mmCIF file of C-alpha atoms and ligand atoms in Angstrom:
data_model
loop_
_atom_site.group_PDB
_atom_site.id
_atom_site.type_symbol
_atom_site.label_atom_id
_atom_site.label_comp_id
_atom_site.label_asym_id
_atom_site.label_seq_id
_atom_site.Cartn_x
_atom_site.Cartn_y
_atom_site.Cartn_z
ATOM 1 C CA MET A 1 -27.435 111.952 233.046
ATOM 2 C CA LYS A 2 -27.350 112.501 229.266
ATOM 3 C CA ILE A 3 -26.746 109.576 226.918
ATOM 4 C CA ALA A 4 -26.688 109.965 223.138
ATOM 5 C CA ALA A 5 -28.257 107.326 220.872
ATOM 6 C CA ASN A 6 -24.838 106.691 219.364
ATOM 7 C CA GLU A 7 -21.327 108.145 219.447
ATOM 8 C CA LEU A 8 -18.505 107.314 217.059
ATOM 9 C CA LYS A 9 -15.654 109.416 218.446
ATOM 10 C CA PRO A 10 -14.713 107.251 221.462
ATOM 11 C CA LEU A 11 -13.901 104.237 219.279
ATOM 12 C CA PHE A 12 -11.717 106.377 216.997
ATOM 13 C CA GLU A 13 -9.940 107.949 219.954
ATOM 14 C CA GLN A 14 -9.111 104.550 221.453
ATOM 15 C CA HIS A 15 -6.621 103.889 218.621
ATOM 16 C CA GLU A 16 -6.323 107.376 217.189
ATOM 17 C CA SER A 17 -2.609 107.229 216.362
ATOM 18 C CA GLU A 18 -3.034 104.026 214.332
ATOM 19 C CA TYR A 19 -5.764 105.600 212.206
ATOM 20 C CA ILE A 20 -3.755 108.771 211.682
ATOM 21 C CA SER A 21 -0.681 106.885 210.566
ATOM 22 C CA ALA A 22 -2.722 104.653 208.228
ATOM 23 C CA ALA A 23 -4.232 107.730 206.577
ATOM 24 C CA GLN A 24 -0.819 109.385 206.400
ATOM 25 C CA ARG A 25 0.674 106.318 204.763
ATOM 26 C CA VAL A 26 -1.863 106.605 201.938
ATOM 27 C CA LEU A 27 -1.625 110.382 201.604
ATOM 28 C CA ARG A 28 2.151 110.162 201.302
ATOM 29 C CA SER A 29 2.033 107.220 198.863
ATOM 30 C CA GLY A 30 0.685 109.284 195.976
ATOM 31 C CA TRP A 31 -1.704 106.410 195.033
ATOM 32 C CA TYR A 32 -5.341 106.852 196.010
ATOM 33 C CA ILE A 33 -7.647 104.542 194.040
ATOM 34 C CA LEU A 34 -7.465 100.729 193.591
ATOM 35 C CA GLY A 35 -4.037 100.027 194.965
ATOM 36 C CA PRO A 36 -2.227 98.005 197.627
ATOM 37 C CA GLU A 37 -4.470 99.108 200.523
ATOM 38 C CA VAL A 38 -7.685 97.945 198.851
ATOM 39 C CA GLU A 39 -6.050 94.675 197.888
ATOM 40 C CA ALA A 40 -4.714 94.122 201.398
ATOM 41 C CA PHE A 41 -8.078 94.878 202.984
ATOM 42 C CA GLU A 42 -9.901 92.597 200.556
ATOM 43 C CA HIS A 43 -7.563 89.725 201.448
ATOM 44 C CA LYS A 44 -7.821 90.293 205.181
ATOM 45 C CA PHE A 45 -11.597 90.673 205.176
ATOM 46 C CA ALA A 46 -12.167 87.551 203.059
ATOM 47 C CA ALA A 47 -9.783 85.565 205.277
ATOM 48 C CA TRP A 48 -11.479 86.771 208.454
ATOM 49 C CA LEU A 49 -14.891 85.681 207.187
ATOM 50 C CA GLY A 50 -13.716 82.455 205.593
ATOM 51 C CA SER A 51 -14.654 83.462 202.047
ATOM 52 C CA LYS A 52 -12.549 83.098 198.891
ATOM 53 C CA HIS A 53 -13.006 86.507 197.286
ATOM 54 C CA CYS A 54 -13.720 90.024 198.489
ATOM 55 C CA ILE A 55 -14.347 93.043 196.285
ATOM 56 C CA GLY A 56 -14.154 96.454 197.934
ATOM 57 C CA LEU A 57 -16.924 98.825 196.868
ATOM 58 C CA ASN A 58 -18.211 102.292 197.510
ATOM 59 C CA SER A 59 -21.109 101.402 199.839
ATOM 60 C CA GLY A 60 -23.364 98.676 201.160
ATOM 61 C CA MET A 61 -26.091 99.820 198.805
ATOM 62 C CA ASP A 62 -23.727 99.361 195.842
ATOM 63 C CA ALA A 63 -22.761 95.913 197.124
ATOM 64 C CA LEU A 64 -26.426 94.853 197.132
ATOM 65 C CA GLU A 65 -27.166 96.497 193.799
ATOM 66 C CA LEU A 66 -24.148 94.958 192.062
ATOM 67 C CA ALA A 67 -24.933 91.565 193.602
ATOM 68 C CA VAL A 68 -28.361 91.613 191.957
ATOM 69 C CA ARG A 69 -26.820 92.848 188.709
ATOM 70 C CA ALA A 70 -24.031 90.260 188.665
ATOM 71 C CA LEU A 71 -26.680 87.551 188.977
ATOM 72 C CA LYS A 72 -28.261 88.994 185.797
ATOM 73 C CA ILE A 73 -31.510 89.822 187.539
ATOM 74 C CA GLY A 74 -33.581 92.575 185.922
ATOM 75 C CA GLN A 75 -36.917 93.578 184.431
ATOM 76 C CA GLY A 76 -39.622 90.961 184.922
ATOM 77 C CA ASP A 77 -37.659 89.099 187.589
ATOM 78 C CA GLU A 78 -38.680 88.768 191.219
ATOM 79 C CA VAL A 79 -36.464 88.775 194.279
ATOM 80 C CA ILE A 80 -37.759 87.531 197.609
ATOM 81 C CA VAL A 81 -36.802 89.811 200.499
ATOM 82 C CA GLN A 82 -37.944 90.216 204.087
ATOM 83 C CA GLY A 83 -40.359 93.079 204.638
ATOM 84 C CA ASN A 84 -38.615 94.467 207.717
ATOM 85 C CA THR A 85 -35.408 95.918 206.398
ATOM 86 C CA TYR A 86 -33.656 99.125 205.573
ATOM 87 C CA ILE A 87 -34.774 100.690 202.300
ATOM 88 C CA ALA A 88 -31.353 100.092 200.657
ATOM 89 C CA THR A 89 -31.968 96.336 200.519
ATOM 90 C CA VAL A 90 -35.093 96.898 198.451
ATOM 91 C CA LEU A 91 -33.576 99.696 196.352
ATOM 92 C CA ALA A 92 -30.900 97.228 195.227
ATOM 93 C CA ILE A 93 -33.679 95.178 193.633
ATOM 94 C CA THR A 94 -35.680 98.015 192.123
ATOM 95 C CA GLU A 95 -32.605 99.892 190.813
ATOM 96 C CA ASN A 96 -32.122 96.768 188.672
ATOM 97 C CA LYS A 97 -35.761 97.072 187.538
ATOM 98 C CA ALA A 98 -36.665 93.809 189.256
ATOM 99 C CA THR A 99 -39.632 93.393 191.607
ATOM 100 C CA PRO A 100 -39.266 92.872 195.362
ATOM 101 C CA VAL A 101 -41.550 90.184 196.786
ATOM 102 C CA PHE A 102 -41.846 90.767 200.504
ATOM 103 C CA VAL A 103 -41.926 88.008 203.101
ATOM 104 C CA GLU A 104 -42.774 88.504 206.774
ATOM 105 C CA PRO A 105 -40.086 88.129 209.475
ATOM 106 C CA ASP A 106 -39.910 85.460 212.179
ATOM 107 C CA ASP A 107 -39.604 86.209 215.908
ATOM 108 C CA TYR A 108 -35.888 87.030 215.581
ATOM 109 C CA HIS A 109 -36.231 89.890 213.066
ATOM 110 C CA GLY A 110 -34.959 87.685 210.225
ATOM 111 C CA ILE A 111 -36.840 86.351 207.194
ATOM 112 C CA ASP A 112 -39.400 83.700 208.194
ATOM 113 C CA PRO A 113 -38.239 80.606 206.270
ATOM 114 C CA GLN A 114 -41.698 79.047 206.569
ATOM 115 C CA LYS A 115 -43.130 81.885 204.480
ATOM 116 C CA ILE A 116 -40.562 81.800 201.676
ATOM 117 C CA GLU A 117 -41.922 78.899 199.680
ATOM 118 C CA ALA A 118 -45.353 80.457 199.206
ATOM 119 C CA ALA A 119 -43.676 83.536 197.709
ATOM 120 C CA ILE A 120 -41.727 81.630 195.046
ATOM 121 C CA THR A 121 -43.054 81.900 191.474
ATOM 122 C CA ARG A 122 -41.583 81.001 188.093
ATOM 123 C CA ASN A 123 -40.165 84.531 187.987
ATOM 124 C CA THR A 124 -38.270 84.243 191.268
ATOM 125 C CA LYS A 125 -34.552 84.706 190.627
ATOM 126 C CA ALA A 126 -33.061 85.049 194.111
ATOM 127 C CA ILE A 127 -33.723 85.102 197.849
ATOM 128 C CA MET A 128 -32.340 88.053 199.775
ATOM 129 C CA VAL A 129 -31.959 87.715 203.537
ATOM 130 C CA VAL A 130 -31.037 90.453 206.004
ATOM 131 C CA HIS A 131 -29.202 89.649 209.220
ATOM 132 C CA LEU A 132 -30.908 92.619 210.798
ATOM 133 C CA TYR A 133 -29.466 94.152 213.983
ATOM 134 C CA GLY A 134 -26.569 91.685 213.720
ATOM 135 C CA HIS A 135 -28.804 88.631 214.336
ATOM 136 C CA PRO A 136 -28.237 85.845 211.824
ATOM 137 C CA CYS A 137 -31.279 84.552 209.942
ATOM 138 C CA ASP A 138 -32.108 80.841 210.189
ATOM 139 C CA MET A 139 -29.619 79.881 207.485
ATOM 140 C CA ASP A 140 -30.240 76.113 207.670
ATOM 141 C CA SER A 141 -33.848 76.593 206.619
ATOM 142 C CA VAL A 142 -33.115 79.358 204.104
ATOM 143 C CA MET A 143 -30.386 77.340 202.353
ATOM 144 C CA ALA A 144 -32.531 74.198 202.295
ATOM 145 C CA ILE A 145 -35.261 76.056 200.387
ATOM 146 C CA ALA A 146 -32.763 77.829 198.113
ATOM 147 C CA ASN A 147 -31.103 74.530 197.222
ATOM 148 C CA ARG A 148 -34.418 72.834 196.584
ATOM 149 C CA TYR A 149 -35.455 75.561 194.115
ATOM 150 C CA LYS A 150 -31.893 76.203 192.855
ATOM 151 C CA LEU A 151 -32.137 79.883 193.763
ATOM 152 C CA PRO A 152 -29.097 82.029 194.584
ATOM 153 C CA VAL A 153 -29.090 83.657 198.025
ATOM 154 C CA ILE A 154 -27.888 87.209 198.594
ATOM 155 C CA GLU A 155 -27.073 87.995 202.222
ATOM 156 C CA ASP A 156 -27.393 91.589 203.409
ATOM 157 C CA CYS A 157 -24.687 91.639 206.085
ATOM 158 C CA ALA A 158 -24.597 95.421 206.469
ATOM 159 C CA GLN A 159 -25.266 94.924 210.193
ATOM 160 C CA SER A 160 -23.766 91.500 210.812
ATOM 161 C CA HIS A 161 -19.950 91.561 210.405
ATOM 162 C CA GLY A 162 -18.744 88.555 212.377
ATOM 163 C CA ALA A 163 -22.183 87.250 213.377
ATOM 164 C CA THR A 164 -22.322 83.468 213.079
ATOM 165 C CA TRP A 165 -24.899 80.716 212.588
ATOM 166 C CA LYS A 166 -23.600 77.403 213.977
ATOM 167 C CA GLY A 167 -20.123 78.942 214.017
ATOM 168 C CA LYS A 168 -20.142 79.944 210.333
ATOM 169 C CA ASN A 169 -19.987 83.614 209.366
ATOM 170 C CA THR A 170 -22.958 85.389 207.866
ATOM 171 C CA GLY A 171 -22.073 86.312 204.303
ATOM 172 C CA THR A 172 -20.556 82.880 203.602
ATOM 173 C CA PHE A 173 -23.771 80.832 203.346
ATOM 174 C CA GLY A 174 -25.274 82.286 200.199
ATOM 175 C CA THR A 175 -23.975 83.013 196.722
ATOM 176 C CA ILE A 176 -22.992 86.579 197.599
ATOM 177 C CA GLY A 177 -22.536 88.366 200.934
ATOM 178 C CA CYS A 178 -22.960 92.153 200.947
ATOM 179 C CA PHE A 179 -21.344 94.368 203.572
ATOM 180 C CA SER A 180 -21.584 98.037 204.447
ATOM 181 C CA PHE A 181 -18.816 99.915 206.228
ATOM 182 C CA PHE A 182 -20.925 103.028 206.801
ATOM 183 C CA PRO A 183 -19.398 104.773 209.840
ATOM 184 C CA THR A 184 -22.106 103.600 212.284
ATOM 185 C CA LYS A 185 -21.785 99.923 211.326
ATOM 186 C CA ASN A 186 -19.812 97.599 213.617
ATOM 187 C CA LEU A 187 -16.948 97.597 211.116
ATOM 188 C CA GLY A 188 -17.307 101.257 210.241
ATOM 189 C CA ALA A 189 -15.112 103.287 207.911
ATOM 190 C CA PHE A 190 -14.722 107.067 208.022
ATOM 191 C CA GLY A 191 -16.889 107.731 205.015
ATOM 192 C CA ASP A 192 -18.887 105.542 202.649
ATOM 193 C CA ALA A 193 -17.554 102.062 201.943
ATOM 194 C CA GLY A 194 -18.794 98.534 201.314
ATOM 195 C CA ALA A 195 -17.793 95.124 199.972
ATOM 196 C CA ILE A 196 -18.982 91.898 198.462
ATOM 197 C CA VAL A 197 -17.702 88.451 199.387
ATOM 198 C CA THR A 198 -18.239 85.319 197.336
ATOM 199 C CA ASN A 199 -16.691 81.903 196.746
ATOM 200 C CA ASP A 200 -17.552 82.043 193.040
ATOM 201 C CA PRO A 201 -14.512 83.255 191.020
ATOM 202 C CA SER A 202 -16.523 84.226 187.938
ATOM 203 C CA LEU A 203 -18.962 86.311 190.013
ATOM 204 C CA ALA A 204 -15.949 87.934 191.706
ATOM 205 C CA ASP A 205 -14.472 88.856 188.293
ATOM 206 C CA GLN A 206 -17.838 90.144 187.129
ATOM 207 C CA ILE A 207 -18.248 92.381 190.197
ATOM 208 C CA LYS A 208 -14.675 93.671 189.839
ATOM 209 C CA MET A 209 -15.592 94.839 186.351
ATOM 210 C CA LEU A 210 -18.941 96.283 187.394
ATOM 211 C CA ARG A 211 -17.270 98.454 190.056
ATOM 212 C CA ASN A 212 -14.867 99.885 187.481
ATOM 213 C CA TYR A 213 -16.986 101.005 184.481
ATOM 214 C CA GLY A 214 -17.354 97.424 183.283
ATOM 215 C CA SER A 215 -13.687 97.224 182.538
ATOM 216 C CA GLN A 216 -10.907 94.883 183.610
ATOM 217 C CA LYS A 217 -8.251 96.235 181.314
ATOM 218 C CA LYS A 218 -8.021 99.994 181.048
ATOM 219 C CA TYR A 219 -10.086 101.417 178.164
ATOM 220 C CA TYR A 220 -11.456 97.974 177.223
ATOM 221 C CA ASN A 221 -15.086 97.773 178.338
ATOM 222 C CA GLU A 222 -16.436 94.266 178.315
ATOM 223 C CA THR A 223 -19.730 95.165 179.938
ATOM 224 C CA THR A 224 -21.490 98.291 181.176
ATOM 225 C CA GLY A 225 -20.753 99.226 184.755
ATOM 226 C CA LYS A 226 -20.389 102.049 187.209
ATOM 227 C CA ASN A 227 -17.824 103.638 189.464
ATOM 228 C CA SER A 228 -18.108 101.947 192.824
ATOM 229 C CA ARG A 229 -14.563 101.635 194.076
ATOM 230 C CA LEU A 230 -13.456 101.464 197.664
ATOM 231 C CA ASP A 231 -10.759 104.122 198.037
ATOM 232 C CA GLU A 232 -7.268 103.605 199.421
ATOM 233 C CA ILE A 233 -7.721 105.781 202.512
ATOM 234 C CA GLN A 234 -10.880 103.969 203.612
ATOM 235 C CA ALA A 235 -9.217 100.619 202.915
ATOM 236 C CA ALA A 236 -6.229 101.597 205.070
ATOM 237 C CA LEU A 237 -8.476 102.809 207.901
ATOM 238 C CA LEU A 238 -10.637 99.693 207.623
ATOM 239 C CA GLN A 239 -7.566 97.494 208.099
ATOM 240 C CA VAL A 240 -6.968 99.172 211.454
ATOM 241 C CA LYS A 241 -10.621 98.681 212.424
ATOM 242 C CA LEU A 242 -10.559 95.069 211.235
ATOM 243 C CA SER A 243 -7.521 94.359 213.420
ATOM 244 C CA ARG A 244 -9.696 95.396 216.411
ATOM 245 C CA ILE A 245 -12.999 93.900 215.298
ATOM 246 C CA GLU A 246 -12.951 90.963 217.702
ATOM 247 C CA GLU A 247 -12.570 93.357 220.649
ATOM 248 C CA ILE A 248 -15.300 95.594 219.248
ATOM 249 C CA ILE A 249 -17.711 92.671 218.941
ATOM 250 C CA ALA A 250 -16.782 91.213 222.336
ATOM 251 C CA GLU A 251 -17.444 94.529 224.013
ATOM 252 C CA ARG A 252 -20.864 94.842 222.353
ATOM 253 C CA ARG A 253 -21.739 91.325 223.497
ATOM 254 C CA VAL A 254 -20.856 92.188 227.097
ATOM 255 C CA MET A 255 -23.034 95.308 226.979
ATOM 256 C CA ALA A 256 -25.940 93.430 225.384
ATOM 257 C CA GLN A 257 -25.665 90.757 228.080
ATOM 258 C CA LYS A 258 -25.953 93.431 230.763
ATOM 259 C CA PHE A 259 -29.148 94.729 229.160
ATOM 260 C CA LEU A 260 -30.522 91.190 228.806
ATOM 261 C CA CYS A 261 -29.826 90.384 232.454
ATOM 262 C CA GLY A 262 -30.772 93.770 233.893
ATOM 263 C CA ILE A 263 -33.930 94.822 232.089
ATOM 264 C CA HIS A 264 -37.053 93.337 233.667
ATOM 265 C CA ASN A 265 -40.195 95.110 232.622
ATOM 266 C CA LYS A 266 -43.427 93.341 231.710
ATOM 267 C CA LEU A 267 -44.115 96.057 229.131
ATOM 268 C CA VAL A 268 -40.825 95.482 227.315
ATOM 269 C CA GLU A 269 -39.946 92.505 225.142
ATOM 270 C CA LEU A 270 -36.218 91.782 225.042
ATOM 271 C CA PRO A 271 -34.473 90.501 221.900
ATOM 272 C CA ARG A 272 -34.395 86.706 221.609
ATOM 273 C CA VAL A 273 -31.345 84.706 220.581
ATOM 274 C CA ARG A 274 -31.492 81.237 219.029
ATOM 275 C CA LYS A 275 -28.991 78.668 220.271
ATOM 276 C CA GLU A 276 -27.465 78.346 216.764
ATOM 277 C CA ALA A 277 -26.872 82.086 216.510
ATOM 278 C CA ASN A 278 -24.104 84.283 217.855
ATOM 279 C CA PRO A 279 -25.230 87.849 217.135
ATOM 280 C CA VAL A 280 -22.943 90.909 217.087
ATOM 281 C CA TRP A 281 -25.527 93.363 218.449
ATOM 282 C CA HIS A 282 -25.283 96.052 215.822
ATOM 283 C CA GLN A 283 -28.450 97.235 217.535
ATOM 284 C CA PHE A 284 -30.034 96.229 220.816
ATOM 285 C CA VAL A 285 -33.696 96.315 219.879
ATOM 286 C CA VAL A 286 -36.538 95.972 222.350
ATOM 287 C CA CYS A 287 -40.235 95.824 221.478
ATOM 288 C CA CYS A 288 -42.935 97.689 223.345
ATOM 289 C CA GLU A 289 -46.625 98.079 222.474
ATOM 290 C CA LYS A 290 -46.454 101.672 223.709
ATOM 291 C CA ARG A 291 -43.138 102.296 221.998
ATOM 292 C CA ASN A 292 -43.554 106.041 221.533
ATOM 293 C CA GLU A 293 -44.330 106.497 225.240
ATOM 294 C CA LEU A 294 -41.288 104.412 226.184
ATOM 295 C CA LYS A 295 -39.127 106.497 223.838
ATOM 296 C CA GLN A 296 -40.485 109.664 225.448
ATOM 297 C CA HIS A 297 -39.871 108.280 228.961
ATOM 298 C CA LEU A 298 -36.238 107.552 228.049
ATOM 299 C CA HIS A 299 -35.871 110.976 226.433
ATOM 300 C CA ASP A 300 -37.329 112.687 229.510
ATOM 301 C CA ASN A 301 -34.584 110.974 231.495
ATOM 302 C CA GLY A 302 -31.814 112.069 229.136
ATOM 303 C CA ILE A 303 -31.532 108.869 227.084
ATOM 304 C CA GLU A 304 -31.796 109.167 223.286
ATOM 305 C CA THR A 305 -32.950 106.228 221.181
ATOM 306 C CA ILE A 306 -33.552 105.456 217.500
ATOM 307 C CA ILE A 307 -36.291 103.513 215.682
ATOM 308 C CA HIS A 308 -34.940 101.044 213.101
ATOM 309 C CA TYR A 309 -37.136 101.527 211.071
ATOM 310 C CA PRO A 310 -40.376 103.491 211.473
ATOM 311 C CA ILE A 311 -41.741 102.942 207.925
ATOM 312 C CA PRO A 312 -41.400 99.514 206.312
ATOM 313 C CA PRO A 313 -40.288 99.704 202.656
ATOM 314 C CA HIS A 314 -43.619 98.383 201.315
ATOM 315 C CA LEU A 315 -45.334 101.446 202.809
ATOM 316 C CA ALA A 316 -42.729 103.963 201.618
ATOM 317 C CA ASP A 317 -44.063 106.530 199.135
ATOM 318 C CA ALA A 318 -41.391 105.353 196.700
ATOM 319 C CA TYR A 319 -43.041 101.922 196.547
ATOM 320 C CA LYS A 320 -46.687 102.967 196.279
ATOM 321 C CA TYR A 321 -46.575 101.588 192.735
ATOM 322 C CA LEU A 322 -46.182 98.059 194.110
ATOM 323 C CA GLY A 323 -49.699 98.410 195.478
ATOM 324 C CA HIS A 324 -49.180 97.140 199.022
ATOM 325 C CA GLY A 325 -51.520 98.975 201.364
ATOM 326 C CA LYS A 326 -51.499 99.165 205.137
ATOM 327 C CA GLY A 327 -52.163 95.720 206.568
ATOM 328 C CA SER A 328 -50.522 93.768 203.711
ATOM 329 C CA PHE A 329 -47.667 92.656 205.977
ATOM 330 C CA PRO A 330 -49.057 92.854 209.519
ATOM 331 C CA LYS A 331 -46.043 91.441 211.334
ATOM 332 C CA THR A 332 -43.630 93.756 209.521
ATOM 333 C CA GLU A 333 -45.899 96.709 210.249
ATOM 334 C CA HIS A 334 -46.316 95.734 213.891
ATOM 335 C CA LEU A 335 -42.525 95.652 214.284
ATOM 336 C CA ALA A 336 -42.208 99.090 212.706
ATOM 337 C CA ASN A 337 -44.635 100.354 215.350
ATOM 338 C CA THR A 338 -43.020 98.648 218.353
ATOM 339 C CA VAL A 339 -39.222 98.436 217.885
ATOM 340 C CA LEU A 340 -36.806 100.703 219.735
ATOM 341 C CA SER A 341 -32.985 100.623 219.683
ATOM 342 C CA LEU A 342 -31.226 101.387 222.970
ATOM 343 C CA PRO A 343 -27.839 103.156 223.044
ATOM 344 C CA LEU A 344 -25.013 100.622 222.659
ATOM 345 C CA PHE A 345 -21.586 101.918 221.632
ATOM 346 C CA HIS A 346 -17.948 101.915 222.679
ATOM 347 C CA GLY A 347 -17.542 104.471 225.436
ATOM 348 C CA LEU A 348 -20.705 103.674 227.393
ATOM 349 C CA ASP A 349 -19.518 102.942 230.922
ATOM 350 C CA ASN A 350 -21.085 100.692 233.549
ATOM 351 C CA GLU A 351 -22.712 103.585 235.328
ATOM 352 C CA GLN A 352 -24.452 104.663 232.113
ATOM 353 C CA ILE A 353 -25.523 101.119 231.275
ATOM 354 C CA ASN A 354 -26.978 100.642 234.760
ATOM 355 C CA TYR A 355 -28.731 103.978 234.430
ATOM 356 C CA ILE A 356 -30.330 102.893 231.122
ATOM 357 C CA ILE A 357 -31.416 99.624 232.790
ATOM 358 C CA ASP A 358 -32.937 101.527 235.756
ATOM 359 C CA ILE A 359 -34.845 103.899 233.496
ATOM 360 C CA MET A 360 -36.081 100.978 231.373
ATOM 361 C CA ASN A 361 -37.273 99.214 234.510
ATOM 362 C CA SER A 362 -38.994 102.326 235.870
ATOM 363 C CA TYR A 363 -41.202 102.663 232.779
ATOM 364 C CA GLN A 364 -44.818 101.863 233.570
HETATM 365 C C1 LIG B 1 -26.588 100.338 206.192
HETATM 366 C C2 LIG B 1 -27.396 99.334 205.503
HETATM 367 C C3 LIG B 1 -27.403 99.215 204.104
HETATM 368 C C4 LIG B 1 -26.757 100.215 203.196
HETATM 369 O O1 LIG B 1 -25.397 100.408 203.413
HETATM 370 P P1 LIG B 1 -24.736 101.806 202.950
HETATM 371 O O2 LIG B 1 -23.268 101.528 203.085
HETATM 372 O O3 LIG B 1 -25.223 102.856 203.877
HETATM 373 O O4 LIG B 1 -25.136 102.052 201.546
HETATM 374 C C5 LIG B 1 -28.115 98.180 203.542
HETATM 375 N N1 LIG B 1 -28.794 97.300 204.288
HETATM 376 C C6 LIG B 1 -28.831 97.386 205.631
HETATM 377 C C7 LIG B 1 -29.593 96.372 206.408
HETATM 378 C C8 LIG B 1 -28.148 98.418 206.282
HETATM 379 O O5 LIG B 1 -28.194 98.502 207.618
#
């Protein structure tokens, strides 16, 4: 049996005619940038999450970058961020000329709240948390620290659309929630797309300007900015996806449950879920000391897997200048050497899931 690491076509094909007619509607409208579709999506997405404002943007990276910028964080400022994340989270800080201060993760792949306080200095301007793999961070502890030090919190929700902590959506705890709609994400567009949500009206206005050359009124530029607009076609397609998101998440939860119940192998550590958290399983990530051998074993049996992520940002060549050598963040580095994401996507049938479970259990 052959199983790809991920496939996007089956989910599109499930509601193909709806996507086609949404795209057609925009093509025939003659209006392609910042129009009714973007506005409609922004309203629907904010309402779904329980946030007051949503601003559609060009990507998740832009959402993070503009979040940092809207909070007026720049040169000489520090932003606390977990060490185990995708490079885009960290780029959002350094593209604003601020300095990332890495904190080790806890046992759930989120920032370890017990390690945050020691990283705070007089230059700290924000705490950035990443709900990695669709698992919410411990938001009670994070918000308690942020409130004590009066620090804004930026949530990287690129992988956590609809994931909740005590029933509340990720992206609605902090000052700003940043989302990616990259095609592989749970709420994936058909090209690059992203968004910010916030309850703060002045931040919302600020980000609206930043996405449009720093301008609210055409040809009047109140601030500098860039072009980071969500386009009408993606916004129309995203509305279709959003109308199905509960089904998409429910299906992923069922598949993850099958893996959790079926995989029994002393050499494999299964993902843990806290009782306060309801993850959306953007990735199903196991840990294995001999990860590369496990990956090879799966590959030899026709199952492809991905490592999210093999090189932690502090060890990336791009961040050599920060001066963190190997061993500076042992837990982050250990995760990079042991994590493996199993296939989990719409279109995997029971036979394939059972096959993955069998091959996982036969690894020795
Ligand atoms: C995908 C992702 C991003 C970046 O989103 P893009 O839309 O690809 O720019 C940022 N952070 C995390 C954790 C991601 O998974």
